[in-house]
Short mmCIF file of C-alpha atoms in Angstrom, two decimals:
data_model
loop_
_atom_site.label_atom_id
_atom_site.label_comp_id
_atom_site.label_asym_id
_atom_site.label_seq_id
_atom_site.Cartn_x
_atom_site.Cartn_y
_atom_site.Cartn_z
CA MET A 897 9.09 -27.71 -6.65
CA ASP A 898 9.88 -25.26 -9.44
CA LYS A 899 13.40 -24.40 -10.55
CA THR A 900 13.70 -21.12 -8.65
CA VAL A 901 12.70 -22.74 -5.36
CA GLN A 902 15.01 -25.70 -6.04
CA ASN A 903 17.95 -23.39 -6.77
CA THR A 904 17.30 -21.36 -3.61
CA ILE A 905 17.21 -24.51 -1.48
CA ASN A 906 20.34 -25.90 -3.18
CA SER A 907 22.31 -22.70 -2.62
CA LEU A 908 21.60 -22.80 1.11
CA VAL A 909 22.32 -26.51 1.40
CA ASP A 910 25.51 -26.34 -0.70
CA ALA A 911 26.89 -23.47 1.37
CA PHE A 912 27.71 -25.93 4.14
CA ASP A 913 29.82 -28.02 1.75
CA SER A 914 32.39 -25.24 1.58
CA TYR A 915 33.44 -25.99 5.16
CA GLU A 916 34.60 -28.94 7.17
CA ILE A 917 31.64 -29.59 9.44
CA PRO A 918 32.75 -30.24 13.06
CA ASP A 919 31.33 -33.41 14.59
CA GLU A 920 29.36 -31.40 17.13
CA TYR A 921 27.36 -29.71 14.36
CA ARG A 922 27.16 -32.54 11.82
CA ASP A 923 23.76 -33.91 12.89
CA THR A 924 22.35 -30.41 13.31
CA VAL A 925 23.47 -29.42 9.81
CA GLU A 926 21.97 -32.55 8.24
CA ALA A 927 18.72 -32.00 10.09
CA PHE A 928 18.61 -28.40 8.92
CA LYS A 929 19.28 -29.39 5.30
CA GLN A 930 16.34 -31.80 5.48
CA LYS A 931 14.17 -29.09 7.01
CA LEU A 932 14.97 -26.82 4.04
CA VAL A 933 14.09 -29.55 1.57
CA ASP A 934 10.85 -30.34 3.39
CA PHE A 935 9.92 -26.66 3.41
CA GLY A 936 10.58 -26.45 -0.33
CA ASN A 937 8.38 -29.48 -0.96
CA LEU A 938 5.57 -27.89 1.06
CA HIS A 939 5.93 -24.58 -0.81
CA PRO A 940 6.90 -25.59 -4.36
CA ASP A 941 5.58 -22.47 -6.09
CA THR A 942 8.05 -19.54 -6.27
CA ILE A 943 5.65 -16.85 -5.10
CA TYR A 944 4.20 -19.02 -2.32
CA PHE A 945 7.74 -19.97 -1.20
CA PHE A 946 8.95 -16.37 -0.91
CA GLN A 947 5.74 -15.33 0.85
CA GLU A 948 6.18 -17.97 3.54
CA TYR A 949 9.99 -18.20 3.84
CA PRO A 950 10.60 -14.92 5.74
CA ASP A 951 8.14 -16.00 8.42
CA SER A 952 9.47 -19.55 8.72
CA GLY A 953 12.54 -18.73 10.85
CA LEU A 954 14.73 -20.72 8.45
CA GLN A 955 16.90 -17.76 7.42
CA GLU A 956 17.73 -16.93 11.02
CA GLU A 957 18.43 -20.61 11.76
CA TYR A 958 20.64 -20.80 8.68
CA THR A 959 22.62 -17.67 9.59
CA ASP A 960 23.15 -18.86 13.16
CA LEU A 961 24.19 -22.37 12.14
CA ILE A 962 26.53 -21.43 9.31
CA SER A 963 28.15 -18.77 11.50
CA LYS A 964 28.94 -21.49 14.06
CA VAL A 965 30.28 -23.78 11.33
CA VAL A 966 32.45 -21.05 9.81
CA THR A 967 33.84 -20.04 13.18
CA ALA A 968 34.49 -23.65 14.24
CA SER A 969 36.23 -24.47 10.96
CA TYR A 970 39.12 -22.18 11.84
CA LYS A 971 41.66 -24.03 13.98
CA PRO A 972 43.15 -22.49 17.13
CA ILE A 973 46.65 -21.08 16.79
CA ASP A 974 48.80 -20.93 19.90
CA SER A 975 45.75 -21.71 22.03
CA GLU A 976 43.91 -18.70 20.62
CA VAL A 977 40.87 -18.96 18.34
CA LYS A 978 41.47 -17.38 14.95
CA LEU A 979 38.27 -15.74 13.83
CA PRO A 980 37.51 -15.40 10.10
CA SER A 981 38.04 -12.06 8.43
CA VAL A 982 34.97 -10.10 7.38
CA SER A 983 35.50 -11.21 3.77
CA GLU A 984 35.85 -14.83 4.80
CA TYR A 985 32.74 -14.63 6.92
CA LEU A 986 30.69 -13.15 4.06
CA GLU A 987 31.78 -15.93 1.70
CA GLN A 988 29.01 -18.08 3.21
CA TYR A 989 26.63 -16.12 0.96
CA ARG A 990 28.64 -16.62 -2.23
CA GLN A 991 26.90 -19.73 -3.54
CA ALA A 992 23.44 -18.31 -2.94
CA TYR A 993 24.54 -15.14 -4.75
CA GLU A 994 25.87 -17.09 -7.74
CA GLU A 995 22.65 -19.08 -8.02
CA LEU A 996 20.65 -15.88 -7.89
CA CYS A 997 22.79 -14.34 -10.64
CA LYS A 998 21.95 -17.29 -12.91
CA ARG A 999 18.31 -16.21 -12.96
CA ASP A 1000 19.27 -12.55 -13.40
CA SER A 1001 17.64 -11.09 -10.31
CA GLN A 1002 18.79 -7.47 -10.44
CA LYS A 1003 17.31 -6.42 -7.10
CA GLY A 1004 18.53 -9.59 -5.41
CA ARG A 1005 22.02 -9.18 -6.83
CA ALA A 1006 22.20 -5.57 -5.59
CA ALA A 1007 21.14 -6.71 -2.11
CA TYR A 1008 23.87 -9.38 -1.97
CA GLU A 1009 26.48 -6.96 -3.29
CA ALA A 1010 25.57 -4.48 -0.55
CA LEU A 1011 26.17 -7.32 1.92
CA PHE A 1012 29.55 -8.21 0.40
CA ASN A 1013 30.52 -4.52 0.42
CA VAL A 1014 30.55 -4.57 4.23
CA ALA A 1015 34.05 -6.07 3.88
CA ASN A 1016 35.15 -2.78 2.28
CA ARG A 1017 33.72 -0.78 5.15
CA THR A 1018 35.33 -2.52 8.13
CA ASP A 1019 37.92 -5.15 9.04
CA ASP A 1020 36.30 -5.79 12.40
CA LEU A 1021 33.99 -8.82 12.46
CA LEU A 1022 31.88 -7.50 15.32
CA GLU A 1023 31.42 -4.14 13.64
CA ALA A 1024 30.49 -5.95 10.42
CA GLN A 1025 27.79 -7.89 12.25
CA LEU A 1026 26.43 -4.66 13.69
CA ILE A 1027 26.32 -3.05 10.24
CA ILE A 1028 24.53 -6.07 8.78
CA GLU A 1029 21.97 -6.02 11.58
CA LYS A 1030 21.47 -2.25 11.68
CA GLU A 1031 20.97 -1.98 7.90
CA ARG A 1032 18.96 -5.22 7.72
CA LEU A 1033 21.21 -6.53 4.95
CA ASN A 1034 20.33 -10.17 5.68
CA TRP A 1035 16.68 -9.23 5.49
CA LYS A 1036 17.09 -7.40 2.18
CA ILE A 1037 18.63 -10.36 0.35
CA ILE A 1038 15.31 -12.11 0.94
CA THR A 1039 12.87 -9.28 0.35
CA GLU A 1040 14.56 -7.65 -2.65
CA ASP A 1041 14.70 -10.95 -4.53
CA ALA A 1042 11.07 -11.68 -3.62
CA ILE A 1043 9.97 -8.24 -4.84
CA GLU A 1044 11.61 -8.81 -8.20
CA ILE A 1045 9.96 -12.22 -8.54
CA PHE A 1046 6.57 -10.66 -7.79
CA GLU A 1047 7.21 -7.79 -10.23
CA LYS A 1048 8.23 -10.12 -13.05
CA LYS A 1049 5.10 -12.18 -12.49
CA LEU A 1050 3.01 -9.02 -12.42
CA SER A 1051 4.51 -7.79 -15.71
CA LYS A 1052 3.05 -10.84 -17.48
CA MET A 1053 -0.46 -10.25 -16.17
CA ASP A 1054 -3.34 -8.07 -17.33
CA PRO A 1055 -2.84 -4.78 -15.42
CA LEU A 1056 -6.57 -4.02 -15.75
CA ASN A 1057 -7.70 -7.20 -14.01
CA LEU A 1058 -7.55 -6.37 -10.32
CA ALA A 1059 -9.10 -9.72 -9.46
CA THR A 1060 -5.76 -11.32 -10.35
CA THR A 1061 -3.28 -8.50 -9.74
CA ALA A 1062 -4.51 -7.00 -6.45
CA LYS A 1063 -2.85 -9.70 -4.36
CA LEU A 1064 0.52 -9.29 -6.10
CA LEU A 1065 0.35 -5.49 -5.93
CA GLY A 1066 -0.34 -5.75 -2.22
CA GLN A 1067 2.52 -8.20 -1.67
CA ILE A 1068 4.98 -5.90 -3.44
CA ASP A 1069 3.93 -2.94 -1.28
CA VAL A 1070 4.23 -5.00 1.90
CA TYR A 1071 7.68 -6.38 1.07
CA LYS A 1072 8.91 -2.87 0.24
CA CYS A 1073 7.68 -1.49 3.57
CA ALA A 1074 8.50 -4.30 6.01
CA LYS A 1075 11.72 -3.97 8.01
CA SER A 1076 11.48 -7.25 9.92
CA GLU A 1077 9.67 -10.57 10.00
CA ALA A 1078 7.26 -9.37 12.67
CA GLU A 1079 6.39 -6.27 10.67
CA LEU A 1080 6.02 -8.31 7.48
CA ASP A 1081 3.61 -10.69 9.19
CA TYR A 1082 1.57 -7.76 10.53
CA LEU A 1083 1.48 -5.94 7.19
CA ILE A 1084 0.51 -9.09 5.29
CA ASP A 1085 -2.45 -9.61 7.63
CA LYS A 1086 -3.54 -6.00 7.06
CA GLN A 1087 -3.04 -6.27 3.32
CA ASP A 1088 -5.09 -9.48 3.15
CA VAL A 1089 -8.09 -7.54 4.50
CA LYS A 1090 -7.53 -4.74 1.98
CA ASP A 1091 -7.18 -7.22 -0.87
CA VAL A 1092 -10.52 -8.83 -0.07
CA SER A 1093 -12.19 -5.42 -0.23
CA ILE A 1094 -10.40 -4.39 -3.44
CA ILE A 1095 -11.20 -7.65 -5.22
CA ALA A 1096 -14.83 -7.67 -4.07
CA ASP A 1097 -15.38 -4.07 -5.18
CA TYR A 1098 -13.74 -4.73 -8.52
CA THR A 1099 -15.63 -7.98 -9.13
CA ILE A 1100 -18.99 -6.34 -8.46
CA LYS A 1101 -18.25 -3.47 -10.86
CA MET A 1102 -16.88 -5.89 -13.45
CA THR A 1103 -20.06 -7.99 -13.24
CA LEU A 1104 -22.25 -4.92 -13.54
CA ALA A 1105 -20.30 -3.68 -16.56
CA ALA A 1106 -20.46 -7.03 -18.35
CA GLY A 1107 -24.16 -7.40 -17.55
CA LEU A 1108 -25.04 -3.93 -18.77
CA SER A 1109 -23.05 -4.47 -21.95
CA TYR A 1110 -25.00 -7.65 -22.67
CA GLU A 1111 -28.36 -5.94 -22.10
CA LEU A 1112 -27.37 -2.90 -24.19
CA LEU A 1113 -26.22 -5.03 -27.11
CA LYS A 1114 -29.46 -7.01 -26.97
CA TYR A 1115 -31.45 -3.78 -26.85
CA ILE A 1116 -29.55 -2.38 -29.83
CA ASP A 1117 -30.10 -5.59 -31.77
CA THR A 1118 -33.79 -6.19 -30.94
CA HIS A 1119 -35.22 -2.97 -29.48
CA ASP A 1120 -37.08 -5.30 -27.14
CA LYS A 1121 -38.46 -3.31 -24.20
CA LYS A 1122 -37.63 -6.09 -21.75
CA TYR A 1123 -33.93 -5.30 -22.20
CA LYS A 1124 -34.63 -1.63 -21.61
CA LYS A 1125 -36.39 -2.67 -18.39
CA HIS A 1126 -33.38 -4.73 -17.32
CA ILE A 1127 -31.06 -1.80 -18.05
CA CYS A 1128 -33.18 0.57 -15.96
CA ALA A 1129 -33.29 -1.91 -13.07
CA THR A 1130 -29.49 -2.30 -13.11
CA LEU A 1131 -28.92 1.46 -13.20
CA LYS A 1132 -31.34 1.96 -10.29
CA TYR A 1133 -29.57 -0.73 -8.26
CA MET A 1134 -26.22 0.91 -8.96
CA THR A 1135 -27.50 4.33 -7.86
CA ASP A 1136 -29.54 3.27 -4.83
CA TYR A 1137 -27.22 0.66 -3.31
CA MET A 1138 -23.74 1.49 -4.58
CA GLY A 1139 -23.78 5.22 -5.29
CA LEU A 1140 -22.56 4.50 -8.83
CA LYS A 1141 -23.44 6.09 -12.13
CA PHE A 1142 -22.91 4.64 -15.58
CA ASP A 1143 -20.08 7.14 -16.11
CA ASP A 1144 -18.27 5.61 -13.11
CA LEU A 1145 -18.05 2.35 -15.04
CA ILE A 1146 -16.97 3.63 -18.45
CA ASN A 1147 -14.44 6.09 -16.98
CA ASN A 1148 -12.67 3.31 -15.08
CA ASP A 1149 -10.40 1.47 -17.52
CA CYS A 1150 -10.22 -1.58 -15.26
CA VAL A 1151 -14.00 -1.90 -15.43
CA ALA A 1152 -14.83 -0.51 -18.87
CA ILE A 1153 -12.87 -3.26 -20.63
CA TRP A 1154 -15.53 -5.74 -19.49
CA MET A 1155 -18.16 -3.89 -21.53
CA LEU A 1156 -16.22 -4.70 -24.71
CA ASP A 1157 -16.64 -8.51 -24.59
CA PRO A 1158 -12.90 -9.18 -24.11
CA HIS A 1159 -11.26 -12.52 -24.94
CA ASN A 1160 -7.79 -13.50 -23.73
CA LEU A 1161 -5.13 -14.06 -26.39
CA ASP A 1162 -2.39 -15.19 -24.02
CA GLU A 1163 -2.03 -17.23 -20.84
CA TYR A 1164 -2.51 -14.35 -18.41
CA GLY A 1165 -4.88 -12.22 -20.47
CA LYS A 1166 -2.49 -9.30 -20.88
CA THR A 1167 -3.34 -9.28 -24.59
CA LYS A 1168 -7.03 -9.30 -25.47
CA ASP A 1169 -9.35 -9.21 -28.44
CA ALA A 1170 -12.34 -6.92 -27.81
CA MET A 1171 -14.90 -4.68 -29.44
CA ASN A 1172 -13.90 -1.20 -30.61
CA PRO A 1173 -13.79 1.10 -27.53
CA LYS A 1174 -15.91 3.60 -29.44
CA VAL A 1175 -18.89 1.36 -28.69
CA LEU A 1176 -18.78 2.85 -25.18
CA GLU A 1177 -19.85 6.17 -26.69
CA THR A 1178 -22.85 4.40 -28.21
CA PHE A 1179 -23.66 2.79 -24.86
CA LYS A 1180 -23.42 6.19 -23.17
CA SER A 1181 -25.77 7.75 -25.70
CA ILE A 1182 -28.34 4.99 -25.23
CA ILE A 1183 -28.15 5.24 -21.44
CA ASP A 1184 -28.62 9.01 -21.57
CA THR A 1185 -31.64 8.56 -23.84
CA ILE A 1186 -33.18 5.90 -21.61
CA GLN A 1187 -32.69 7.99 -18.48
CA GLU A 1188 -34.27 11.03 -20.15
CA GLU A 1189 -37.25 8.91 -21.19
CA GLU A 1190 -37.65 7.63 -17.63
CA LYS A 1191 -37.91 11.19 -16.36
CA GLU A 1192 -40.87 11.93 -18.62
#
C-alpha cells in the first residue's frame, strides 16, 4: 500500500495505544486493527482507498470501539463512573490529525480542527456528541481529506483530457455534495453513469478530430482526391449521425488539441508538444472550400 494509505491505517491503529485496553475489548480491538490492515492491503492506492473507505463501515466501527475504550479506561470514583471531558474524548483523533498534518492536507486539517473546536463550544459530553453528529464532523474528516487528495491528483493531470479527468471531477463533486454514507453511495452510482456518457462522448469527438487532422494533413501534402473523399465522408457522418459541425470540434479546446498531433512531455500529459494552433485556421479554410465545392 502507498504511504498515504499506510499512514491513515497507522493513525487509526495507533490511537488505541494511547489507552489501557480493558480485557473485555482486547480481542475486539486486535481484530479491528487486523481488519483495517486487511482493508488497506485490498485498497493500496490512495484514491481507491478513500473512494471505498466511507462505504466500508470501518469509520463507524472505529468510532464506536474507541469510544468504548476511552470510556472504560476511566476508573470509577466512589462507585460512580467518571466520564471523560469533551477535550479528553476528542483526543482520540489527535494521532490521525498529526499524521494528516505531515502530508499537509489543508482541507483535512481544517475538518479535524473543527472537530477539536467542539471542546470550546460545550463542556457537556452528550451535547458534544450531538454537535458532532448534527454537523457531520466525523464525516467531514473523511470527505474533506479525500477531496484534497483528488484535487491534488487532478492538478497534475491534463485538464483537456476528459478521458482521464472525468472520473476525478465526478468524484470531487460527489464528495462535496454527500452528507452521509448512504447518500455518497447513491451519488457515486449516479455519477458512474454520467462518467460513462461523458467519456464516451469525449472519446468519439477526440477520435473524429484526430482522424480529420490526419486526412487534412495528407490532403495538404499530396492533394490526393482520396483524402478529400475521406474528409467528406467523415463530415457527413458527423452531421447525419451526431449533429456535429467541424466548428464544434475546433471551438472545443478539449477536442481541438487532438487535431494538433499532441505528444506528452510529462507523466500525466499536462505538458504537451503540438503543432501551432494556427493550423486550425488552415484546416477550417480547407473544410470551407471542400464543402463549397460539394455544393456545386
